[in-house]
Coordinates of C-alpha atoms and ligand atoms in Angstrom, one line a residue:
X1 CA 0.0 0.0 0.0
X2 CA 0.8 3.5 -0.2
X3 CA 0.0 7.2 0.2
X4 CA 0.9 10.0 -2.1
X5 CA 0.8 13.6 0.2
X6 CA 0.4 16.2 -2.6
X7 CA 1.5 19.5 -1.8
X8 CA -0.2 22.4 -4.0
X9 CA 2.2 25.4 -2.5
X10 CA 5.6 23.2 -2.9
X11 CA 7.8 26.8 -2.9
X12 CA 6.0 28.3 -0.1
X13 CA 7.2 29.3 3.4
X14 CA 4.7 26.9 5.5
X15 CA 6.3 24.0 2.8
X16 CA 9.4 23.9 3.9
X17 CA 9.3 25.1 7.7
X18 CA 6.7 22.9 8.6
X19 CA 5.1 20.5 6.5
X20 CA 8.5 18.5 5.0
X21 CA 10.1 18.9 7.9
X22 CA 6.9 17.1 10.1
X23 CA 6.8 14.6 7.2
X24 CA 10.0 13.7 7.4
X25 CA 9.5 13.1 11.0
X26 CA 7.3 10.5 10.5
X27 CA 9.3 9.0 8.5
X28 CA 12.1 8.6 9.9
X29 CA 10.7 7.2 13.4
X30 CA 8.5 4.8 11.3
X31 CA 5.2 6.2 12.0
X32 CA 4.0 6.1 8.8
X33 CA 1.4 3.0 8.2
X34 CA 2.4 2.6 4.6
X35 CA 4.7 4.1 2.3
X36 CA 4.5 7.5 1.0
X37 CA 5.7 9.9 -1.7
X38 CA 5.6 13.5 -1.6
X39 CA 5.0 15.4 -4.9
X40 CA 4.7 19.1 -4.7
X41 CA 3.7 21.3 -7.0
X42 CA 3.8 24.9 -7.5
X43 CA 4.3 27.1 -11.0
X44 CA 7.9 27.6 -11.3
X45 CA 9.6 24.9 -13.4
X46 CA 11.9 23.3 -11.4
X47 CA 13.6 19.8 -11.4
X48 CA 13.2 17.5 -8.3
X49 CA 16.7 18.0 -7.5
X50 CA 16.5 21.3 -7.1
X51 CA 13.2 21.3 -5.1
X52 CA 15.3 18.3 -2.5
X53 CA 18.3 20.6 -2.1
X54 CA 15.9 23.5 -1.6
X55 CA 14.2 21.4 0.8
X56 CA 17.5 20.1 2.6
X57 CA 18.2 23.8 3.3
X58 CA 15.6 23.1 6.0
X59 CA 15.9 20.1 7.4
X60 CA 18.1 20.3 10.9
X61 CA 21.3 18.8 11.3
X62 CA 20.2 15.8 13.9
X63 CA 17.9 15.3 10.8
X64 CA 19.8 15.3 7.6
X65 CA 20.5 11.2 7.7
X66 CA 17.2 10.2 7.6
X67 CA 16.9 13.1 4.6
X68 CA 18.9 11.1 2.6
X69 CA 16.6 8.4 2.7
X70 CA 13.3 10.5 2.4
X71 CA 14.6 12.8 -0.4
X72 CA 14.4 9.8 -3.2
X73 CA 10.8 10.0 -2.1
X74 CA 9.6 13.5 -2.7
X75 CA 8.9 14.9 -6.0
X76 CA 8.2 17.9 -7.8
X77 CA 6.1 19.2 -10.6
X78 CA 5.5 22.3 -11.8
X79 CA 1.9 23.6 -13.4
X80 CA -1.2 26.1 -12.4
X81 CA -3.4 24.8 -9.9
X82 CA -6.7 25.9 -11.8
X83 CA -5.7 24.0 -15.2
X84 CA -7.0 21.3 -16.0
X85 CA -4.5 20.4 -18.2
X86 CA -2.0 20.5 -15.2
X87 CA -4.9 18.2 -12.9
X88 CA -4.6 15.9 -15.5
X89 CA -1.0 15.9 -15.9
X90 CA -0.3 15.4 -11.9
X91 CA -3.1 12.1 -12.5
X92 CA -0.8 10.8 -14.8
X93 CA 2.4 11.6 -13.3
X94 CA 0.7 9.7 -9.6
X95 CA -0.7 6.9 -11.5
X96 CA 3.4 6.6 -12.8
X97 CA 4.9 7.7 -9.4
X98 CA 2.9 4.8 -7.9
X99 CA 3.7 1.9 -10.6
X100 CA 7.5 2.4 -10.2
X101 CA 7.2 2.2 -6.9
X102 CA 5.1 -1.3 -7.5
X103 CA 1.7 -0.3 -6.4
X104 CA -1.1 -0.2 -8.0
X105 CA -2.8 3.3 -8.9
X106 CA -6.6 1.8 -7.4
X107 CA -3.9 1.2 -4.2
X108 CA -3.3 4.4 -3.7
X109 CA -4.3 7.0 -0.8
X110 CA -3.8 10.3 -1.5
X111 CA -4.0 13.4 0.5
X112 CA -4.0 17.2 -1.1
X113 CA -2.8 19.5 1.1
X114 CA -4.0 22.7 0.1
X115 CA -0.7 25.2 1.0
X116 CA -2.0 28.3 -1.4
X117 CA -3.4 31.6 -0.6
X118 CA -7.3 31.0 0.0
X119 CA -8.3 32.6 -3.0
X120 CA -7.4 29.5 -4.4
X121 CA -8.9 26.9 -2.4
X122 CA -11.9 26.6 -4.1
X123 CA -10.8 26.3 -7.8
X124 CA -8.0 24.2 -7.1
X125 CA -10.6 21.8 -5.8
X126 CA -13.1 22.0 -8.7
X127 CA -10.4 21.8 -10.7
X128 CA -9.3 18.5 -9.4
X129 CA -13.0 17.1 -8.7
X130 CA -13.1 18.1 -12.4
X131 CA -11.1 15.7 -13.4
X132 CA -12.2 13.2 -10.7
X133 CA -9.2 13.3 -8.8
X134 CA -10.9 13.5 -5.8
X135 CA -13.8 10.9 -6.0
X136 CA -13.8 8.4 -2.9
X137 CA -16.8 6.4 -1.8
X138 CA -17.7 7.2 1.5
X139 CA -15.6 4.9 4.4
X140 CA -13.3 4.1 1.3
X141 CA -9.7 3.2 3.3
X142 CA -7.2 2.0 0.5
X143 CA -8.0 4.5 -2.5
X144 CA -9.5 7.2 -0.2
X145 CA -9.0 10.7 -1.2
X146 CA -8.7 13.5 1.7
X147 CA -8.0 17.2 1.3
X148 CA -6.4 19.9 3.6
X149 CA -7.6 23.2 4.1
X150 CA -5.1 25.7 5.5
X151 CA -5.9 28.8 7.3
X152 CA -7.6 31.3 7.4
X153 CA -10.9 29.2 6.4
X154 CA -12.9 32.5 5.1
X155 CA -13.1 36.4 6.2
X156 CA -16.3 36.3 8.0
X157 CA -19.4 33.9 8.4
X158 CA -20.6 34.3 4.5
X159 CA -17.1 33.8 2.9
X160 CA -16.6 30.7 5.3
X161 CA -20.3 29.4 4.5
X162 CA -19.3 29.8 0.9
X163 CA -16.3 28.0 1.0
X164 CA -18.0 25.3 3.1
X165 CA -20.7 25.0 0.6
X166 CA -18.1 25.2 -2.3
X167 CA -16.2 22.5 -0.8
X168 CA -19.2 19.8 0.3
X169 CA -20.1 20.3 -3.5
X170 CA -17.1 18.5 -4.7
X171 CA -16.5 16.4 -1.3
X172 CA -18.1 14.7 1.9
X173 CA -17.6 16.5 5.0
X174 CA -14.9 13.1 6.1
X175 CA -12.8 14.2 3.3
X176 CA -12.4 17.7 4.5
X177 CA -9.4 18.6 7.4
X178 CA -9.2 22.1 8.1
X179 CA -6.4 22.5 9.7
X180 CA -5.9 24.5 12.6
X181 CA -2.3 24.2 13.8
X182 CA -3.0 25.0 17.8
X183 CA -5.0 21.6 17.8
X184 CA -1.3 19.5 16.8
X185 CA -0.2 20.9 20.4
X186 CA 0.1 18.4 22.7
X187 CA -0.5 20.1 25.5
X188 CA -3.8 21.4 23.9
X189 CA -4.5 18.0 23.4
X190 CA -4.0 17.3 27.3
X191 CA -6.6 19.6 28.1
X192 CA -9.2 16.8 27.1
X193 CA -7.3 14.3 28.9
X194 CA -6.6 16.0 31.7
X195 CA -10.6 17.2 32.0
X196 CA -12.0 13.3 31.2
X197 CA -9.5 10.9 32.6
X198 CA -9.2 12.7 36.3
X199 CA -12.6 12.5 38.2
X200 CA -11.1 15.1 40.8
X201 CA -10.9 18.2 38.6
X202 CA -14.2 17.5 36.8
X203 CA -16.9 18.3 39.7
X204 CA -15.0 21.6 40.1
X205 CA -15.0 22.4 36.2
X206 CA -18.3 24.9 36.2
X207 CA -19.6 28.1 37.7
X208 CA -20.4 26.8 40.8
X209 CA -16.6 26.6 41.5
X210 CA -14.6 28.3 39.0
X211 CA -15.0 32.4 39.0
X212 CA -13.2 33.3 36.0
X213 CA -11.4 31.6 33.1
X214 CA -8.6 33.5 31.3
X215 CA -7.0 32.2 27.4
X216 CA -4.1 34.4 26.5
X217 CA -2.2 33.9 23.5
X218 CA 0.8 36.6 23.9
X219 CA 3.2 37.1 21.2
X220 CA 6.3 38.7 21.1
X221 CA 6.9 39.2 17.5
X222 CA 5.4 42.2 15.3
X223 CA 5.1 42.2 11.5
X224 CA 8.6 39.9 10.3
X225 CA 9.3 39.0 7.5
X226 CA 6.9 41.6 5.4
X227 CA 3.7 40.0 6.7
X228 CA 2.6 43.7 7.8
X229 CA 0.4 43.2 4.2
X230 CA -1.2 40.5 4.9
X231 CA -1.8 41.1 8.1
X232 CA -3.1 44.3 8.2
X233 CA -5.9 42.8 6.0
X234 CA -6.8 40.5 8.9
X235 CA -6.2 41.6 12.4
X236 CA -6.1 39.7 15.8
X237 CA -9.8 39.2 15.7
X238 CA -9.7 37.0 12.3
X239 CA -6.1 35.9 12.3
X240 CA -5.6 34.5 15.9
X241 CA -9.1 35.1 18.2
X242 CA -11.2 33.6 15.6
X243 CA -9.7 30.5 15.4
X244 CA -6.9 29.9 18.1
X245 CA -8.3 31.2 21.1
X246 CA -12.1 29.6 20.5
X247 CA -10.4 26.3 19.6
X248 CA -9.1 26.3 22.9
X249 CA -11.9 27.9 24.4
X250 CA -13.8 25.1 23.5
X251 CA -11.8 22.2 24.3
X252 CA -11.7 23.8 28.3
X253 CA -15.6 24.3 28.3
X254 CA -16.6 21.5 26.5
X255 CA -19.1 18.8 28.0
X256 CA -17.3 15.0 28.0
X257 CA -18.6 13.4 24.8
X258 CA -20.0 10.3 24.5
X259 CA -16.7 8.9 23.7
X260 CA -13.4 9.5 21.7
X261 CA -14.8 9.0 18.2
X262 CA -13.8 12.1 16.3
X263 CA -17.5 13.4 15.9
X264 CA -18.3 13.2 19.4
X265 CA -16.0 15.3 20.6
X266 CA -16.5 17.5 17.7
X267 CA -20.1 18.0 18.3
X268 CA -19.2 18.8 21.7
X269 CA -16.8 21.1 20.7
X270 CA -19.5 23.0 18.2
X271 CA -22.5 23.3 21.4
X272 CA -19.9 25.2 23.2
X273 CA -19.3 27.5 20.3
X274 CA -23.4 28.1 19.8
X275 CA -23.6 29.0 22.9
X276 CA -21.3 32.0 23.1
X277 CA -23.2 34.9 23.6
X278 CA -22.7 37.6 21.0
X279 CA -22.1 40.9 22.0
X280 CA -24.8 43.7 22.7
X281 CA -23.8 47.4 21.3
X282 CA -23.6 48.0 25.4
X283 CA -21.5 44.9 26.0
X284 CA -18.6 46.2 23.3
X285 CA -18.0 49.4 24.9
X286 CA -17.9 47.6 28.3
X287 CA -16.2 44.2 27.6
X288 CA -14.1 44.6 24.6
X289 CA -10.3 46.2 23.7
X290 CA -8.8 46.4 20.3
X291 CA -5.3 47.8 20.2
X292 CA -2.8 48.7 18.4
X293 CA 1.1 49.0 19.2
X294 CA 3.0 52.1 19.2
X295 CA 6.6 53.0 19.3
X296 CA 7.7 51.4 22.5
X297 CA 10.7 49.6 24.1
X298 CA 10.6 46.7 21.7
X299 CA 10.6 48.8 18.4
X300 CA 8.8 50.7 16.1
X301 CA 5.3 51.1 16.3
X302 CA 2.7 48.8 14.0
X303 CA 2.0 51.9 11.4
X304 CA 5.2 52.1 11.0
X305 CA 6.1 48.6 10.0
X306 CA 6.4 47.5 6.2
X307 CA 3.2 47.3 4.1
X308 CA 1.3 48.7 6.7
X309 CA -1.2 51.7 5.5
X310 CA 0.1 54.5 7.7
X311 CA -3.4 54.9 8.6
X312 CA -4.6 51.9 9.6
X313 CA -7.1 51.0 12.0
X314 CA -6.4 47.5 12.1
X315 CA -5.8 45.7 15.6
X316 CA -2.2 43.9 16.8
X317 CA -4.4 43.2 20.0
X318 CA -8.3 41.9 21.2
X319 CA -9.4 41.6 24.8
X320 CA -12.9 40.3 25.4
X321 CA -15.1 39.3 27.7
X322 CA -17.2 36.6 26.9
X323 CA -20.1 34.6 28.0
X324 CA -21.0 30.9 27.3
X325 CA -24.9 30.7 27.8
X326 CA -25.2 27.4 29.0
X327 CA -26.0 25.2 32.0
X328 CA -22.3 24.6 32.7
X329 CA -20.4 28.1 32.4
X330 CA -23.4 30.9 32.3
X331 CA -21.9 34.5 34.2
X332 CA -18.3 32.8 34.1
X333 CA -16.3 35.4 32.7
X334 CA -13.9 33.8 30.0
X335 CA -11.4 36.4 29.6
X336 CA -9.9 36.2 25.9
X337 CA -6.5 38.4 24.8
X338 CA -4.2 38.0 22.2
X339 CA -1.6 40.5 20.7
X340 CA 1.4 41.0 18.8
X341 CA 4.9 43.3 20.4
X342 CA 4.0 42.2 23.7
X343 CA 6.2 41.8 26.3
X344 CA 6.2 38.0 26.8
X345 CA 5.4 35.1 24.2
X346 CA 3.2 32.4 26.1
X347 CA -0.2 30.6 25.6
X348 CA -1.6 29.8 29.1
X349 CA -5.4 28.8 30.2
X350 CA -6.2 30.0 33.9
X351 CA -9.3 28.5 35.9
X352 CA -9.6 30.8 38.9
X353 CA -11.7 29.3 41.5
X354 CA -13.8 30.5 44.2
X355 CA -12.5 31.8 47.5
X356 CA -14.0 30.3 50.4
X357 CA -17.3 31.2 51.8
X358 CA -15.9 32.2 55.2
X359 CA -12.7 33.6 55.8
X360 CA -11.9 31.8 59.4
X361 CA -8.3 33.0 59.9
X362 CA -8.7 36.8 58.8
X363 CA -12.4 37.8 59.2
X364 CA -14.7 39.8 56.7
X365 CA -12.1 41.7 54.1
X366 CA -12.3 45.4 54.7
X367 CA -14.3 46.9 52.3
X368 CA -12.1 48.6 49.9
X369 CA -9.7 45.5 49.7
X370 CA -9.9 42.2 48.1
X371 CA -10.1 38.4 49.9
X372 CA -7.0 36.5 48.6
X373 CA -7.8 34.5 45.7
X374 CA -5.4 31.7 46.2
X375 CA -7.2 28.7 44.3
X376 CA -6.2 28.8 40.3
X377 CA -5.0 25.6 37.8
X378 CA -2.8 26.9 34.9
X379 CA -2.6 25.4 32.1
X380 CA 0.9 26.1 30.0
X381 CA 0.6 25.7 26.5
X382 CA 3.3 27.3 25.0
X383 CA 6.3 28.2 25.4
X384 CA 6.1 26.0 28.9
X385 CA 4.2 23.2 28.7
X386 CA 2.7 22.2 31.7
X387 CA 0.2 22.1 34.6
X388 CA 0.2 24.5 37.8
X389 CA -2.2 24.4 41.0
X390 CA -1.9 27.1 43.4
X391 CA -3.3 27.5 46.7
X392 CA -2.2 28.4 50.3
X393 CA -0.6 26.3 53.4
X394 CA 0.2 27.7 56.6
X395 CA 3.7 29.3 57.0
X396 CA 6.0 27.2 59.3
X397 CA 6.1 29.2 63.4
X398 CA 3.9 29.9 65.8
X399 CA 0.5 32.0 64.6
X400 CA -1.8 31.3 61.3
X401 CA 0.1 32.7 58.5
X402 CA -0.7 31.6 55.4
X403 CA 1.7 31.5 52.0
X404 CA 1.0 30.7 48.4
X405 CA 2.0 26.9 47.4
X406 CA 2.1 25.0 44.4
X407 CA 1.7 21.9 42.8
X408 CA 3.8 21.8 39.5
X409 CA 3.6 19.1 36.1
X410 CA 5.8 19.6 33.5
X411 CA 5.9 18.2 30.0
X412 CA 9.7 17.9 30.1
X413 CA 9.6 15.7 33.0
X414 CA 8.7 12.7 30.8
X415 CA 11.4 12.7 28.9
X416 CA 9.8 12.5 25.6
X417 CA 9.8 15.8 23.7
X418 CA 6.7 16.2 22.2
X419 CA 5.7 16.2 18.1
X420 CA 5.6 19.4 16.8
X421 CA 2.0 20.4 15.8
X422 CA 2.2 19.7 11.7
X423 CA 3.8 16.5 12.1
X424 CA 0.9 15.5 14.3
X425 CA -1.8 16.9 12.1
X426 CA -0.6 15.7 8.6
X427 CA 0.0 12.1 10.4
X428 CA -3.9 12.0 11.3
X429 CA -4.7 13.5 7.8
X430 CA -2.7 10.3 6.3
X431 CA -4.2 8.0 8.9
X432 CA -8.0 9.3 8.7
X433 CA -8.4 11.0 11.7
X434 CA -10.2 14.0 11.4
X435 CA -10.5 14.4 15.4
X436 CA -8.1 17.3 15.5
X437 CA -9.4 19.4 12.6
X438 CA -12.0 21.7 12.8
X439 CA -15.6 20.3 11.4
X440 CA -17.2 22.8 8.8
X441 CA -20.4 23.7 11.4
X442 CA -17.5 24.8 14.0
X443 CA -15.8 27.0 11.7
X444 CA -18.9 28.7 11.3
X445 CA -19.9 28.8 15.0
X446 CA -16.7 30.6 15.9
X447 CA -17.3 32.7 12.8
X448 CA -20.4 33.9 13.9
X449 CA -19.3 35.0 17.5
X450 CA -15.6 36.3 15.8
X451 CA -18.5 38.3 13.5
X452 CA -21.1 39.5 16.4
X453 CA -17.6 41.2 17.5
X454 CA -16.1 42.9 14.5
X455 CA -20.1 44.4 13.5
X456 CA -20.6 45.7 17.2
X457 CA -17.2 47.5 17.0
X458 CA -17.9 48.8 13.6
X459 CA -21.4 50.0 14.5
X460 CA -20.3 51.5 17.8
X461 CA -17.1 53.1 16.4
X462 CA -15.1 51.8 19.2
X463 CA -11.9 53.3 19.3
X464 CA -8.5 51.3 18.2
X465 CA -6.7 52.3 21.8
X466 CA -2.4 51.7 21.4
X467 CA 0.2 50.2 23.4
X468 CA 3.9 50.4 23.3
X469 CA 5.5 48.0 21.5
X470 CA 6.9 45.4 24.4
X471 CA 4.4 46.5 27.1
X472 CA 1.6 44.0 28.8
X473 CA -1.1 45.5 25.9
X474 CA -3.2 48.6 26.8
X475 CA -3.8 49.5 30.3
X476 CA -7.8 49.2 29.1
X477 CA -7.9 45.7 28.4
X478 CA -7.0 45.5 32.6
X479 CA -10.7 46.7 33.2
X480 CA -12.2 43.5 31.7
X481 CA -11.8 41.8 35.6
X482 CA -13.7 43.2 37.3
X483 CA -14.0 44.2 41.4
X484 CA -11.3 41.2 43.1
X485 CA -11.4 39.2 39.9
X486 CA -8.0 39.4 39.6
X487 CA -5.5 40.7 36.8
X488 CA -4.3 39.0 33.8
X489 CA -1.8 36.5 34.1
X490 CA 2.1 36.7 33.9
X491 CA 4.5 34.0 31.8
X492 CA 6.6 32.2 34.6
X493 CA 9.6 33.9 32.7
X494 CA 8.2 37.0 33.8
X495 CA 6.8 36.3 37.2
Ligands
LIG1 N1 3.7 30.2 6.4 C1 3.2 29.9 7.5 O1 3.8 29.7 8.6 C2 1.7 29.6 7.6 C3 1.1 29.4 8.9 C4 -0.3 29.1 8.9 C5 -1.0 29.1 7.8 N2 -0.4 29.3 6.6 C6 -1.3 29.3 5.3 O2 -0.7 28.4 4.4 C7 -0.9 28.8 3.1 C8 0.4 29.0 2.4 O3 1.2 29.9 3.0 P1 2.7 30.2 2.7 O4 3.2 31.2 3.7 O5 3.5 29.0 2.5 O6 2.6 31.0 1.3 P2 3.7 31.4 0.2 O7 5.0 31.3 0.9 O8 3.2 32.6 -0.4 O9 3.6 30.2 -0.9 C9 2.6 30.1 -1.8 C10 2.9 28.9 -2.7 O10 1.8 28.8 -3.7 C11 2.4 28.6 -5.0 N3 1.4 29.1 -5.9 C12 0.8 30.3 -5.9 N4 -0.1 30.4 -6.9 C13 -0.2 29.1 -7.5 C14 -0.9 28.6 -8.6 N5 -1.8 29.2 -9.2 N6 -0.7 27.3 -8.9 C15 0.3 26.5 -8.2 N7 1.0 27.0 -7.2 C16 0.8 28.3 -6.9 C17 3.7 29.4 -4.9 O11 4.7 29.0 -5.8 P3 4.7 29.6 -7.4 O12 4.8 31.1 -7.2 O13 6.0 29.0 -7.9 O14 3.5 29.1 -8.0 C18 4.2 29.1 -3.5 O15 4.8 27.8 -3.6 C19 -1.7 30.1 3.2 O16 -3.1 29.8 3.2 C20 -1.4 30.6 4.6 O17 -2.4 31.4 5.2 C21 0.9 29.6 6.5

């Protein structure tokens, strides 16, 4: 048997950072279930020699032996996605590919892995479904045909409907894996285990316990590498908050699924995403930032920065306060933020919990002052990856003085380093397991609450407010907790 991972894109930056690299992976520690041949494509003519020592450029040193024995495996040819004349050229040049290496073409799996600017997803797939390329019976395992769907999956709600409806016209829904990298991450992963396989945690996962749930996705880095162009076209609504932030936000307020099969836990997923309540006009001005960074201690400011309109009113940062309308999570706040230039790059999650109903060491707090909120699990996604519980023990003497504790997991401890986030996701997309990709009724969920956002700011004017470039974000977004909520959290780095 064998599988044949067709890369539209071959040149491209996401090519040959992540996807070879990931695939290579795989291969070399045997993960791979069958065989498999790469063949990129992409429209300048170039030989597969040159595309392999383009390729090697990126593969790291501890790597390069088990290069030598994937390179005779990866291909390249050159042609236009949208001809059909290339489609049927690529068929041919498969069906060939496959018989030398003494399969037979009806053998064949193969996975299209859509690495192009959006604006071509869709006639890259009629183009192929044109030619037939990508017809599978449903539950087909040896010939099956799969494709993947980079990001971003649409603008808004209509363009991601449209490209939903544009795609389920060609395939089923199984065939489709829209990729959203955050989901390879292990330790996103663990957030599902660490919820469904520990009865301890679950009783306390829901508003009767936990006060406030905080996701923040910080980020160093401005606009490298001239992607001030694209980006200022999308923002940190659409390009991160969208799809990031309410992947995880749904895998922490989920409900357990029935069990692990991949739609269970997608249609779990999806409820959570419904239930997000969109913003009022009232509700924007109170519980959502948009910023913008300026000139600050980490560089120059975002207008500033190559391809950027130097009046643009895009935002490098999004705060919001959000409510999931359900039985589980209603009044919880979950705290959102994301941001480029700021002054720490970590993903965290942060239950905080109740404090107790009677203070019996200290009394009633003065008013003015806040009870000691001592009670919060972290969850480290990035660039730590592990799990923290805080709460408070009694300080060692005479007297009741309390101190912060803490009860620390780290990924590192078990030795194993974990997969980087492509190789996991293109190994599922070989192997059929569309658990970690998002289904086409979530990407419209989060679409429509990512939307309810963007309208209310546009019909209420709300102001782009700026930050310096390296700070903790604007000082506004701090006025999302509210009374003794608490503040946002801190990387460890920085605490
Ligand atoms: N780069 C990342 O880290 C990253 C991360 C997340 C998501 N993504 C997504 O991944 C996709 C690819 O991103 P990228 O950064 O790799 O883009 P890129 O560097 O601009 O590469 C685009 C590739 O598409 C090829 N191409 C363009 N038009 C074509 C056509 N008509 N027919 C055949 N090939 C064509 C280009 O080669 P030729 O010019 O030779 O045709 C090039 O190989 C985008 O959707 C992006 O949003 C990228």
């Amino acid at each position: 048997m064998l599988t044949q991972i067709i890369i539209f894109g071959a040149s491209g930056d996401l090519t040959a950072r992540k996807l070879i690299p990931g695939l290579l992976a795989s291969h070399a520690t045997g993960q791979f279930k069958t065989a498999v041949q790469v063949i990129g494509v992409a429209r300048r003519p170039k030989s597969d020699d040159a595309w392999r020592a383009e390729l090697a450029e990126w593969i790291e040193p501890d790597a390069q032996a088990g290069w030598a024995d994937f390179a005779p495996r990866v291909f390249y040819r050159s042609g236009d996605v949208r001809d059909p004349v290339c489609a049927r050229a690529l068929e041919a040049t498969l069906d060939t590919l496959a018989r030398d290496a003494g399969v037979e073409p009806g053998q064949v799996g193969r996975l299209f892995y859509l690495a192009l600017k959006p604006a071509l997803f869709t006639p890259v797939v009629a183009c192929l479904a044109g030619e037939g390329m990508l017809a599978a019976p449903l539950g087909e395992t040896t010939a099956w045909r799969r494709v993947v769907v980079e990001k971003p999956f649409g603008t808004d709600l209509a363009s991601a409907k449209a490209l939903n409806q544009a795609l389920r016209s060609h395939l089923h829904e199984e065939q489709i894996l829209r990729i959203d990298h955050y989901l390879g991450k292990e330790t996103v992963q663990n957030i599902l285990s660490f919820r469904f396989q520990n009865a301890i945690f679950e009783p306390l996962w829901n508003s009767k316990h936990v006060e406030s749930v905080e996701i923040s996705v910080c980020e160093s880095l401005g606009m490298e590498a001239g992607r001030g162009g694209y980006y200022d076209g999308a923002g940190a609504l659409r390009d991160m908050l969208q799809n990031h932030l309410l992947q995880i936000l749904a895998m922490v307020a989920m409900e357990a699924p029935s069990s692990m099969a991949p739609d269970a836990i997608r249609a779990e997923k999806v409820k959570v995403l419904q239930a997000l309540t969109p913003l009022s006009p009232a509700a924007i001005e109170r519980d959502l930032v948009r910023g913008q960074y300026v000139e600050g201690p980490a560089g120059r400011g975002y207008l500033d920065e190559d391809g950027v309109p130097a009046d643009s009113q895009t935002e490098t940062f999004v705060a919001v306060r959000a409510n999931i309308a359900n039985w589980r999570w209603n009044q919880v706040p979950f705290l959102l933020r994301t941001g480029k230039r700021l002054d720490g790059r970590y993903t965290q999650v942060v239950l905080r919990f109740h404090t107790p109903p009677v203070d019996l060491l200290n009394g009633p707090v003065p008013d003015g002052l806040c009870a000691l909120r001592p009670n919060a699990l972290t969850l480290l996604i990035q660039p730590e990856e592990g799990i923290r519980l805080s709460f408070l023990v009694k300080q060692p003497g005479p007297g009741m003085v309390m101190r912060p504790a803490e009860l620390s997991f780290d990924y590192a401890s078990l030795g194993a380093a974990t997969a980087p986030a492509y190789q996991r996701l293109l190994l599922d997309a070989v192997h059929g397991n569309p658990t970690l990709f998002i289904r086409g009724d979530e990407a419209e969920a989060a679409w429509r609450f990512a939307d309810s956002l963007r309208q209310g700011w546009l019909d209420t004017q709300a102001p782009v407010v700026s930050y310096p470039a390296g700070s903790g974000g604007p000082p506004e977004a701090d006025a999302l907790f509210r009374g003794c909520e608490g503040i946002w959290s801190r990387s460890e780095a920085q605490q």
